[in-house]
Coordinates of C-alpha atoms in Angstrom, one line a residue:
Chain A
M1 CA 18.6 -5.6 -17.0
L2 CA 17.6 -5.0 -20.6
G3 CA 14.6 -6.1 -22.6
P4 CA 12.0 -4.8 -24.9
N5 CA 8.7 -3.6 -23.4
G6 CA 6.8 -6.6 -21.9
S7 CA 9.8 -8.8 -21.7
G8 CA 9.3 -9.4 -17.9
K9 CA 11.8 -7.0 -16.3
T10 CA 9.3 -5.5 -13.8
T11 CA 7.7 -8.9 -13.2
T12 CA 11.1 -10.4 -12.4
L13 CA 11.9 -7.6 -10.0
G14 CA 8.4 -7.8 -8.6
M15 CA 8.9 -11.4 -7.7
L16 CA 12.3 -10.6 -6.1
M17 CA 10.5 -7.9 -4.0
G18 CA 7.6 -10.1 -2.9
V19 CA 4.8 -8.4 -4.7
V20 CA 4.3 -11.0 -7.5
N21 CA 3.9 -14.6 -6.6
P22 CA 6.2 -16.8 -8.7
T23 CA 4.5 -19.8 -10.4
S24 CA 7.7 -21.8 -10.1
G25 CA 11.4 -21.4 -9.3
S26 CA 13.2 -19.9 -6.3
F27 CA 15.7 -17.2 -5.4
S28 CA 17.7 -16.0 -2.5
W29 CA 18.9 -12.7 -1.2
F30 CA 22.3 -12.4 0.6
G31 CA 22.4 -16.2 0.7
E32 CA 19.2 -16.5 2.7
S33 CA 15.7 -17.4 1.6
P34 CA 13.7 -14.3 1.0
S35 CA 11.4 -12.7 3.5
H36 CA 10.2 -9.2 4.4
H37 CA 13.3 -8.9 6.6
T38 CA 15.6 -9.2 3.6
R39 CA 13.5 -6.7 1.7
K40 CA 14.2 -4.1 4.3
K41 CA 17.9 -4.2 3.3
I42 CA 17.1 -3.4 -0.3
G43 CA 15.9 -0.1 -1.7
A44 CA 13.6 -0.5 -4.6
V45 CA 11.5 1.5 -6.9
L46 CA 9.5 -0.5 -9.5
E47 CA 8.0 1.1 -12.5
H48 CA 6.5 4.4 -11.3
P49 CA 7.3 6.2 -8.1
I50 CA 4.5 5.3 -5.5
F51 CA 3.7 7.6 -2.7
Y52 CA 0.7 9.0 -0.7
P53 CA -0.3 12.0 -2.8
Y54 CA -1.7 13.9 0.2
L55 CA 1.5 13.6 2.3
S56 CA 4.5 15.8 1.9
G57 CA 7.8 14.4 0.6
Q58 CA 9.2 14.6 4.1
K59 CA 6.2 12.7 5.6
N60 CA 6.3 10.1 2.9
L61 CA 10.0 9.5 3.6
E62 CA 9.2 9.3 7.3
L63 CA 6.7 6.6 6.6
N64 CA 9.2 4.7 4.4
A65 CA 11.8 5.0 7.2
M66 CA 9.2 3.6 9.7
I67 CA 8.4 0.6 7.5
K68 CA 12.1 -0.1 6.8
G69 CA 13.1 0.4 10.4
A70 CA 15.5 3.1 9.3
D71 CA 16.8 6.0 11.2
P72 CA 14.7 9.1 10.3
A73 CA 17.9 11.2 10.8
N74 CA 18.9 9.9 7.3
I75 CA 16.1 11.8 5.7
P76 CA 17.7 15.3 5.3
K77 CA 20.8 13.6 3.9
V78 CA 18.9 11.6 1.2
L79 CA 16.8 14.7 0.3
E80 CA 20.1 16.5 -0.2
T81 CA 21.4 13.8 -2.4
V82 CA 18.4 14.1 -4.8
E83 CA 18.2 17.9 -4.4
L84 CA 14.7 18.0 -3.0
S85 CA 15.3 19.7 0.3
A86 CA 13.7 22.9 -0.8
R87 CA 10.4 21.2 -1.7
K88 CA 10.3 18.6 1.1
D89 CA 7.2 20.1 2.9
D90 CA 5.1 20.3 -0.3
K91 CA 2.5 17.7 -0.9
Y92 CA 3.7 14.9 -3.2
R93 CA 0.9 15.5 -5.7
T94 CA 2.3 18.9 -6.5
Y95 CA 5.7 17.4 -7.6
S96 CA 6.8 17.3 -11.2
L97 CA 7.6 13.9 -12.7
G98 CA 11.3 14.5 -12.3
M99 CA 10.8 15.4 -8.7
K100 CA 8.7 12.3 -8.1
Q101 CA 11.4 10.1 -9.6
R102 CA 14.0 11.8 -7.4
L103 CA 11.9 11.3 -4.3
A104 CA 11.6 7.6 -5.3
I105 CA 15.4 7.4 -5.3
A106 CA 15.5 9.2 -2.0
S107 CA 13.0 6.7 -0.5
A108 CA 15.1 3.8 -1.8
L109 CA 18.2 5.3 -0.1
V110 CA 16.6 6.1 3.2
S111 CA 17.6 2.9 4.9
D112 CA 21.1 3.1 3.5
P113 CA 20.6 -0.2 1.7
I114 CA 23.2 -2.6 0.3
I115 CA 21.4 -3.0 -2.9
L116 CA 19.4 -0.5 -4.9
I117 CA 16.8 -1.6 -7.5
L118 CA 15.7 1.1 -10.0
D119 CA 13.2 0.3 -12.7
E120 CA 13.2 2.7 -15.6
P121 CA 14.3 5.6 -13.4
T122 CA 14.4 8.1 -16.3
N123 CA 11.1 7.1 -17.9
G124 CA 9.2 10.1 -19.2
L125 CA 11.9 12.7 -18.1
D126 CA 13.3 15.5 -20.2
P127 CA 17.0 15.4 -21.2
M128 CA 17.9 17.5 -18.2
G129 CA 16.0 15.2 -15.8
I130 CA 17.6 12.2 -17.4
A131 CA 21.1 13.7 -17.0
E132 CA 20.3 14.5 -13.3
I133 CA 19.1 11.0 -12.5
R134 CA 22.2 9.6 -14.3
E135 CA 24.5 11.8 -12.1
I136 CA 22.7 10.6 -9.0
I137 CA 23.0 7.0 -10.0
K138 CA 26.7 7.4 -10.6
K139 CA 27.1 9.2 -7.3
I140 CA 25.4 6.4 -5.5
A141 CA 27.4 3.7 -7.2
A142 CA 30.6 5.6 -6.3
D143 CA 29.5 5.1 -2.6
G144 CA 30.0 1.4 -3.2
K145 CA 26.4 0.3 -3.5
T146 CA 25.2 -2.3 -5.9
I147 CA 22.6 -1.0 -8.3
I148 CA 20.3 -3.2 -10.3
L149 CA 18.9 -1.1 -13.1
A150 CA 16.1 -2.2 -15.4
S151 CA 15.8 -0.2 -18.6
H152 CA 15.2 -0.3 -22.3
L153 CA 17.3 2.8 -22.8
L154 CA 20.5 1.1 -24.0
D155 CA 22.5 4.3 -24.2
E156 CA 21.8 4.9 -20.5
V157 CA 22.8 1.4 -19.5
Q158 CA 26.0 1.6 -21.5
K159 CA 26.9 4.9 -19.7
V160 CA 26.2 3.8 -16.2
C161 CA 26.4 0.0 -15.9
T162 CA 29.2 -2.5 -15.5
H163 CA 27.2 -5.7 -16.3
F164 CA 24.1 -6.4 -18.3
A165 CA 21.6 -9.1 -18.9
V166 CA 19.0 -9.4 -21.7
L167 CA 15.5 -10.7 -21.1
K168 CA 13.0 -11.7 -23.7
R169 CA 9.6 -13.1 -22.8
G170 CA 10.8 -13.9 -19.4
N171 CA 13.8 -15.8 -20.5
L172 CA 17.5 -14.9 -20.0
M173 CA 19.1 -14.4 -23.4
H174 CA 22.5 -13.0 -22.5
M175 CA 24.6 -12.0 -19.5
G176 CA 28.0 -10.3 -19.4
P177 CA 30.1 -7.3 -18.7
V178 CA 29.2 -4.1 -20.6
D179 CA 32.9 -3.7 -21.4
D180 CA 32.8 -6.9 -23.5
V181 CA 30.3 -5.4 -25.8
G182 CA 31.9 -5.1 -29.3
K183 CA 35.1 -6.7 -28.3
G184 CA 37.1 -8.1 -31.3
E185 CA 35.5 -5.8 -33.8
E186 CA 36.6 -2.3 -34.5
I187 CA 34.9 0.3 -36.6
V188 CA 36.9 3.3 -37.7
E189 CA 35.2 6.5 -38.9
V190 CA 37.2 8.4 -41.4
Q191 CA 36.9 11.5 -43.5
A192 CA 39.4 13.3 -45.8
Y193 CA 39.3 15.9 -48.5
H194 CA 39.6 13.4 -51.4
D195 CA 37.0 12.7 -54.0
D196 CA 37.7 8.9 -54.4
L197 CA 38.2 8.2 -50.7
G198 CA 35.6 5.4 -50.9
I199 CA 37.4 3.5 -53.7
L200 CA 40.7 4.1 -52.0
L201 CA 39.6 2.7 -48.7
Q202 CA 38.6 -0.6 -50.4
E203 CA 42.3 -1.0 -51.4
F204 CA 43.2 -1.1 -47.7
V205 CA 44.0 -4.7 -46.8
G206 CA 42.5 -4.2 -43.3
S207 CA 39.0 -3.2 -44.3
A208 CA 36.2 -5.8 -44.1
T209 CA 33.2 -3.6 -45.0
I210 CA 32.8 0.0 -45.8
K211 CA 29.7 2.1 -45.2
K212 CA 29.0 5.8 -45.8
E213 CA 26.9 7.5 -43.1
N214 CA 26.4 11.2 -42.7
G215 CA 29.3 12.0 -45.0
L216 CA 31.7 9.8 -42.9
F217 CA 33.1 6.5 -44.0
Q218 CA 32.7 3.7 -41.5
V219 CA 35.3 1.0 -42.0
M220 CA 34.8 -2.2 -40.2
M221 CA 38.3 -3.5 -39.5
K222 CA 39.5 -7.1 -40.0
D223 CA 41.0 -8.8 -37.0
G224 CA 44.5 -7.5 -36.1
Y225 CA 44.0 -4.2 -37.9
H226 CA 43.5 -0.9 -36.0
S227 CA 43.0 2.7 -36.7
K228 CA 46.7 3.5 -36.8
D229 CA 47.2 1.0 -39.7
L230 CA 44.5 2.8 -41.6
N231 CA 46.0 6.1 -40.8
R232 CA 49.4 5.0 -42.1
F233 CA 47.8 3.6 -45.3
L234 CA 46.2 6.9 -46.0
F235 CA 49.3 8.9 -45.2
D236 CA 51.3 6.6 -47.6
K237 CA 48.8 7.5 -50.3
G238 CA 49.4 11.1 -49.6
I239 CA 46.1 11.8 -47.9
V240 CA 45.7 13.5 -44.6
A241 CA 42.6 12.5 -42.7
S242 CA 40.5 15.4 -41.4
H243 CA 38.6 13.0 -39.0
L244 CA 39.6 9.7 -37.6
A245 CA 37.8 8.0 -34.7
T246 CA 37.5 4.5 -33.3
R247 CA 34.0 3.4 -32.6
K248 CA 33.1 0.4 -30.5
K249 CA 30.0 -1.5 -31.4
S250 CA 27.2 0.0 -29.4
L251 CA 25.2 -1.9 -26.8
E252 CA 22.2 -1.1 -28.9
K253 CA 23.5 -3.0 -31.8
Q254 CA 24.6 -6.0 -29.7
F255 CA 21.2 -5.9 -28.0
L256 CA 19.4 -6.1 -31.3
E257 CA 21.6 -8.9 -32.4
I258 CA 20.9 -10.9 -29.3
L259 CA 17.2 -10.5 -29.8
A260 CA 17.5 -11.3 -33.5
D261 CA 19.5 -14.4 -32.8
T262 CA 16.7 -15.9 -30.7
K263 CA 13.9 -14.9 -33.0
S264 CA 13.5 -18.5 -34.2
Chain B
M1 CA 14.0 -17.8 33.4
K2 CA 11.4 -19.4 31.1
F3 CA 8.8 -17.0 32.5
W4 CA 11.0 -14.1 31.9
L5 CA 11.5 -15.1 28.2
T6 CA 7.7 -15.4 27.6
Q7 CA 7.2 -12.1 29.3
N8 CA 9.8 -10.5 27.2
R9 CA 8.5 -12.0 24.0
R10 CA 5.0 -10.7 24.8
Y11 CA 6.5 -7.3 25.4
L12 CA 8.2 -7.4 22.0
L13 CA 5.0 -8.5 20.3
T14 CA 3.1 -5.6 21.7
E15 CA 5.9 -3.2 20.8
H16 CA 5.7 -4.6 17.2
M17 CA 2.0 -4.2 17.1
L18 CA 2.2 -0.6 18.3
H19 CA 4.8 0.0 15.6
L20 CA 2.4 -1.3 13.0
L21 CA -0.5 0.8 14.4
R22 CA 1.7 3.9 14.3
I23 CA 2.5 3.2 10.6
D24 CA -1.2 3.2 9.7
L25 CA -2.0 6.2 11.9
K26 CA 0.9 8.1 10.2
K27 CA -0.9 7.5 6.9
M28 CA -4.2 8.7 8.2
T29 CA -3.4 11.6 10.5
S30 CA -2.3 13.9 7.6
Y31 CA -5.3 12.9 5.5
R32 CA -8.1 15.5 5.7
T33 CA -10.9 13.1 4.7
F34 CA -10.0 11.0 7.8
W35 CA -10.4 13.9 10.2
V36 CA -13.6 15.1 8.5
I37 CA -15.2 11.7 8.6
C38 CA -14.0 10.8 12.1
G39 CA -15.0 14.3 13.3
L40 CA -18.5 14.0 11.9
Y41 CA -18.8 10.5 13.4
F42 CA -17.9 11.4 16.9
L43 CA -19.8 14.7 16.8
T44 CA -23.1 13.1 15.6
L45 CA -22.6 10.2 17.8
G46 CA -22.0 12.4 20.8
F47 CA -24.8 14.8 20.1
T48 CA -27.4 12.2 19.3
T49 CA -26.7 10.1 22.4
A50 CA -26.7 13.1 24.6
S51 CA -30.0 14.6 23.2
G52 CA -32.3 11.7 24.1
M53 CA -34.4 13.8 26.5
E54 CA -34.9 16.5 24.0
I55 CA -36.1 13.9 21.4
L56 CA -38.5 12.5 24.0
K57 CA -39.9 15.9 24.7
W58 CA -40.4 16.5 21.0
L59 CA -42.1 13.1 20.8
A60 CA -44.3 14.0 23.7
S61 CA -45.4 17.3 22.1
K62 CA -46.2 15.5 18.9
G63 CA -48.2 13.0 20.8
A64 CA -50.1 15.7 22.6
E65 CA -51.2 17.1 19.3
F66 CA -52.9 13.8 18.6
G67 CA -54.4 13.6 22.0
A68 CA -52.0 11.0 23.4
S69 CA -50.3 12.0 26.6
I70 CA -46.8 10.6 27.2
N71 CA -45.3 11.3 30.5
I72 CA -41.7 11.4 29.6
N73 CA -40.7 11.4 33.3
R74 CA -41.8 7.8 33.5
I75 CA -39.5 6.7 30.7
P76 CA -36.1 6.1 32.4
L77 CA -34.2 6.5 29.1
Y78 CA -31.1 7.8 30.9
H79 CA -31.5 6.0 34.2
F80 CA -29.0 3.4 35.3
P81 CA -29.0 0.6 34.3
D82 CA -31.3 1.2 31.3
I83 CA -29.0 3.8 29.9
W84 CA -26.3 1.3 28.9
Q85 CA -28.4 -0.7 26.5
N86 CA -30.3 2.4 25.2
L87 CA -27.3 4.5 24.3
I88 CA -25.3 1.5 22.9
W89 CA -28.2 0.4 20.7
I90 CA -28.5 3.9 19.2
S91 CA -24.7 4.2 18.8
G92 CA -24.6 1.0 16.8
L93 CA -26.5 2.8 14.0
F94 CA -23.6 5.1 13.4
K95 CA -20.9 2.5 12.9
I96 CA -21.5 2.6 9.1
V97 CA -19.8 6.0 9.1
L98 CA -16.6 4.5 10.6
A99 CA -16.9 1.6 8.2
V100 CA -16.9 3.9 5.2
M101 CA -13.7 5.5 6.6
V102 CA -12.2 2.0 6.8
V103 CA -13.1 1.3 3.2
I104 CA -11.6 4.6 2.1
S105 CA -8.4 3.8 4.0
I106 CA -7.9 0.3 2.4
T107 CA -9.1 1.1 -1.1
N108 CA -6.8 4.2 -1.2
E109 CA -3.9 1.8 -0.7
Y110 CA -5.0 0.0 -3.9
Q111 CA -5.8 3.1 -5.9
Y112 CA -2.5 4.8 -5.1
R113 CA -0.8 1.4 -5.2
T114 CA 0.9 2.2 -2.0
I115 CA 0.2 -1.3 -0.7
R116 CA 2.7 -2.5 -3.3
Q117 CA 5.3 0.0 -2.1
N118 CA 4.7 -0.9 1.5
I119 CA 5.4 -4.6 0.7
I120 CA 8.5 -3.7 -1.4
D121 CA 9.7 -1.5 1.5
G122 CA 9.6 -4.5 3.8
L123 CA 6.2 -5.0 5.4
S124 CA 4.9 -8.6 5.1
R125 CA 1.4 -8.9 3.8
W126 CA 0.2 -10.0 7.2
E127 CA 1.8 -7.0 8.8
F128 CA 0.2 -4.7 6.4
L129 CA -3.3 -6.2 7.2
Q130 CA -2.4 -6.2 10.9
S131 CA -1.8 -2.4 10.8
K132 CA -5.3 -1.9 9.4
I133 CA -6.9 -4.3 11.9
L134 CA -5.2 -2.6 14.7
T135 CA -6.6 0.8 13.6
N136 CA -10.0 -0.9 13.6
V137 CA -9.4 -2.0 17.2
L138 CA -8.5 1.6 18.1
L139 CA -11.5 3.1 16.4
S140 CA -13.8 0.6 18.1
L141 CA -12.2 1.3 21.5
M142 CA -12.6 5.0 21.0
S143 CA -16.3 4.5 20.2
V144 CA -16.6 2.6 23.5
V145 CA -14.8 5.2 25.5
M146 CA -17.0 7.9 23.9
I147 CA -20.2 6.2 24.8
L148 CA -19.0 5.2 28.2
S149 CA -18.3 8.9 29.0
I150 CA -21.6 10.2 27.7
A151 CA -23.5 7.5 29.5
L152 CA -21.7 8.2 32.8
V153 CA -22.3 12.0 32.5
T154 CA -26.0 11.8 31.4
G155 CA -26.7 8.9 33.7
F156 CA -25.5 10.8 36.8
I157 CA -27.5 13.8 35.7
Y158 CA -30.8 12.0 35.0
T159 CA -30.9 9.1 37.4
P160 CA -32.8 10.2 40.5
T161 CA -31.2 7.8 43.0
I162 CA -28.0 6.0 42.1
E163 CA -28.0 2.4 43.3
W164 CA -24.7 0.7 42.7
T165 CA -26.2 -2.7 42.0
Y166 CA -28.1 -1.1 39.1
F167 CA -25.1 0.9 38.1
F168 CA -23.2 -2.2 37.1
G169 CA -26.1 -4.1 35.7
G170 CA -25.6 -4.0 31.9
T171 CA -22.0 -2.9 31.6
E172 CA -21.4 -6.1 29.6
F173 CA -23.1 -4.2 26.8
F174 CA -19.9 -2.3 26.3
I175 CA -18.1 -5.6 25.5
A176 CA -20.9 -6.4 23.1
Y177 CA -20.7 -2.9 21.6
F178 CA -16.9 -3.2 21.1
I179 CA -17.5 -6.5 19.3
E180 CA -20.3 -5.0 17.3
V181 CA -18.2 -2.1 16.0
F182 CA -15.1 -4.2 15.5
A183 CA -16.9 -7.0 13.7
F184 CA -18.5 -4.5 11.3
L185 CA -15.2 -2.7 10.6
S186 CA -13.6 -6.1 10.0
Y187 CA -16.4 -6.8 7.5
A188 CA -15.7 -3.4 5.8
L189 CA -12.0 -4.1 5.7
M190 CA -12.6 -7.5 4.1
L191 CA -14.9 -6.0 1.5
G192 CA -12.3 -3.4 0.7
V193 CA -9.6 -6.0 0.2
L194 CA -11.8 -8.2 -2.0
V195 CA -13.3 -5.4 -4.2
Q196 CA -10.4 -2.9 -4.1
R197 CA -12.5 0.0 -5.6
S198 CA -13.8 2.5 -3.1
G199 CA -17.2 3.4 -4.8
L200 CA -18.2 -0.1 -5.4
T201 CA -17.2 -1.2 -1.9
I202 CA -19.2 1.5 -0.2
V203 CA -22.3 0.7 -2.2
L204 CA -21.9 -3.0 -1.3
L205 CA -21.4 -2.1 2.3
M206 CA -24.6 0.0 2.3
L207 CA -26.6 -2.8 0.6
S208 CA -25.2 -5.6 2.8
H209 CA -28.1 -5.6 5.2
M210 CA -30.6 -5.5 2.4
I211 CA -28.9 -8.3 0.5
E212 CA -28.8 -10.5 3.6
A213 CA -32.4 -9.7 4.3
I214 CA -33.4 -10.8 0.8
I215 CA -31.5 -14.0 1.1
K216 CA -33.1 -14.7 4.5
V217 CA -36.6 -14.1 3.2
N218 CA -36.1 -16.5 0.3
V219 CA -34.3 -19.2 2.4
F220 CA -36.7 -19.1 5.3
R221 CA -40.1 -19.4 3.5
S222 CA -43.1 -19.8 5.7
G223 CA -43.2 -23.6 5.3
V224 CA -39.7 -24.2 6.5
E225 CA -39.3 -21.3 8.9
D226 CA -40.3 -23.4 11.9
Q227 CA -37.7 -26.1 11.3
I228 CA -34.7 -24.0 10.2
G229 CA -35.5 -20.6 11.5
W230 CA -32.9 -20.9 14.2
L231 CA -30.2 -20.8 11.5
K232 CA -30.9 -17.0 11.0
Q233 CA -28.7 -16.0 13.9
F234 CA -25.7 -17.5 12.0
F235 CA -25.9 -14.9 9.2
P236 CA -23.0 -12.6 9.4
L237 CA -24.7 -9.2 9.6
E238 CA -27.6 -10.5 11.7
S239 CA -25.0 -11.9 14.2
I240 CA -23.6 -8.4 14.6
T241 CA -27.1 -6.9 15.1
N242 CA -28.0 -9.6 17.6
L243 CA -25.3 -8.5 20.0
V244 CA -27.3 -5.6 21.4
P245 CA -31.1 -6.2 21.1
L246 CA -33.4 -3.3 20.6
P247 CA -34.3 -2.0 24.0
F248 CA -37.1 0.5 23.5
A249 CA -40.0 -1.9 23.3
R250 CA -39.7 -2.2 27.1
Y251 CA -41.2 1.3 27.4
A252 CA -44.3 0.0 25.6
L253 CA -44.6 -2.6 28.3
Q254 CA -43.2 -5.4 26.1
E255 CA -40.7 -7.9 27.2
I256 CA -37.2 -7.4 25.8
Q257 CA -33.9 -9.2 26.0
D258 CA -32.0 -7.0 28.4
Y259 CA -28.8 -9.0 28.5
V260 CA -26.0 -10.0 26.1
A261 CA -26.5 -13.5 24.9
L262 CA -23.2 -15.6 25.0
G263 CA -24.2 -17.5 21.9
A264 CA -24.6 -14.2 19.9
V265 CA -21.1 -13.1 21.1
A266 CA -19.6 -16.4 20.0
I267 CA -21.2 -16.3 16.6
A268 CA -20.2 -12.6 16.0
L269 CA -16.6 -13.3 17.2
G270 CA -16.5 -16.3 14.8
W271 CA -17.5 -14.1 11.9
T272 CA -14.9 -11.4 13.0
V273 CA -12.1 -13.9 12.8
L274 CA -13.4 -15.2 9.4
F275 CA -13.7 -11.7 7.9
N276 CA -10.1 -10.9 8.8
Y277 CA -8.9 -14.4 7.7
F278 CA -10.6 -14.0 4.3
A279 CA -9.0 -10.6 3.9
Y280 CA -5.6 -12.3 4.7
L281 CA -6.2 -15.1 2.3
K282 CA -7.0 -12.8 -0.6
L283 CA -4.0 -10.6 0.2
K284 CA -1.7 -13.5 0.4
K285 CA -2.7 -15.0 -2.9
S286 CA -2.9 -12.0 -5.1
D287 CA -0.2 -10.1 -6.9
I288 CA -0.1 -6.5 -5.9

């Protein structure tokens, strides 16, 4: 679930999890009308990790398990998943931000839920923390759980998600599979030891637009033309490319386009 | 068969309530502030109620300095059945300490936003409130048991001759005491849910009696007091105080109310239900 800050991602999830009262509309979970019983089957962390600061990680998870009616025997397993076993008896308030985020994921997993909701799980983390959380998410998804991820970090979504939706001021702007992003358009990055490469590339029948970025030429291909056609063209001209790569349009670009389309 | 079903459902209901109580106790039992406040409460309560004779002796020595002689042996402070009302009235003064604990417990949930996570994790809002109410019941019961034990021990020590008819006279004060503590804790819980900030809630709690007194003074001016003075008993905090009337005037040969008035019980119970209901309404309507 994508959207700029303040687009209503957390509010939407808050309504789905019963902490925000909707002014209108309805929703259902698992085909039933929502109640606190359905919430027990979902593991969710909205915005920041929330725990009792004076309780240890272990005790906090025991409390989560009690509320969810989950087997406390799951706790060592989920602590292992998020690599917190060594610190489980320390008070929550002594944890670093990354550990807090990981404990939040552990608490969402403790009832072995069918659905996991994570809201900005990498917010405020350093690159290593982000990579760790991303690995955990992939590991959980590989177990066959559905994960709903709210984020404004598009790179992250593109790396871990299969489907995406874009929200703006509480309205749904777009919905579709992540794989579809940039379909039908191909951008080829090319570099060669040739002074007039830019002029030469314009002669290629398959090029729509050409841009130079960081010393690389980015050729937007016309429909039906691919990197191999460009490669052959250069080879015929007697030029050997030192760099040739196909780039799909990034989710970031598509996202900005979706938001720009609806500006009016 | 039908009987069995209702029995079984009742069993499940109490199981569920115990579960909710355990959830709230789990939060509290690793919280140092909880142990400190509860420890101070039960210690001061216990020592104060058990030191009545020493206080009397001190009063007598002070009185002797001014030339008044008080024969403390003629004041049956700890004699059955006087002891019940005496000790319970004194104990009622300490309930503010427990109420502060209740305020801390509920406002912490707002400050740490753990109430939000509890709901997300699958408690209903009513269940959340129930877990707090059940803790209030437990704290009230513990106060009753504490005072009952102290009264029994000191009563048997100081009462010269135990007469069983006297022994049981006045035990209804324990029911009144339970309602008194529970009603006040319900009031504290409601304030906490409404205000959500611990400092402000505690100040309001401390000032409650004062605020009510000011309102009463202004409403019941001397001209109208005769006609509508009876309305005073319906004020929330006064209704709690009215459960156990002040007993000590009887030792100055004045007449006192040495029984629990059913009307007072009904009014206090009514307010208790309302306090918890208002807390529920606020919780249900707000986004958390």
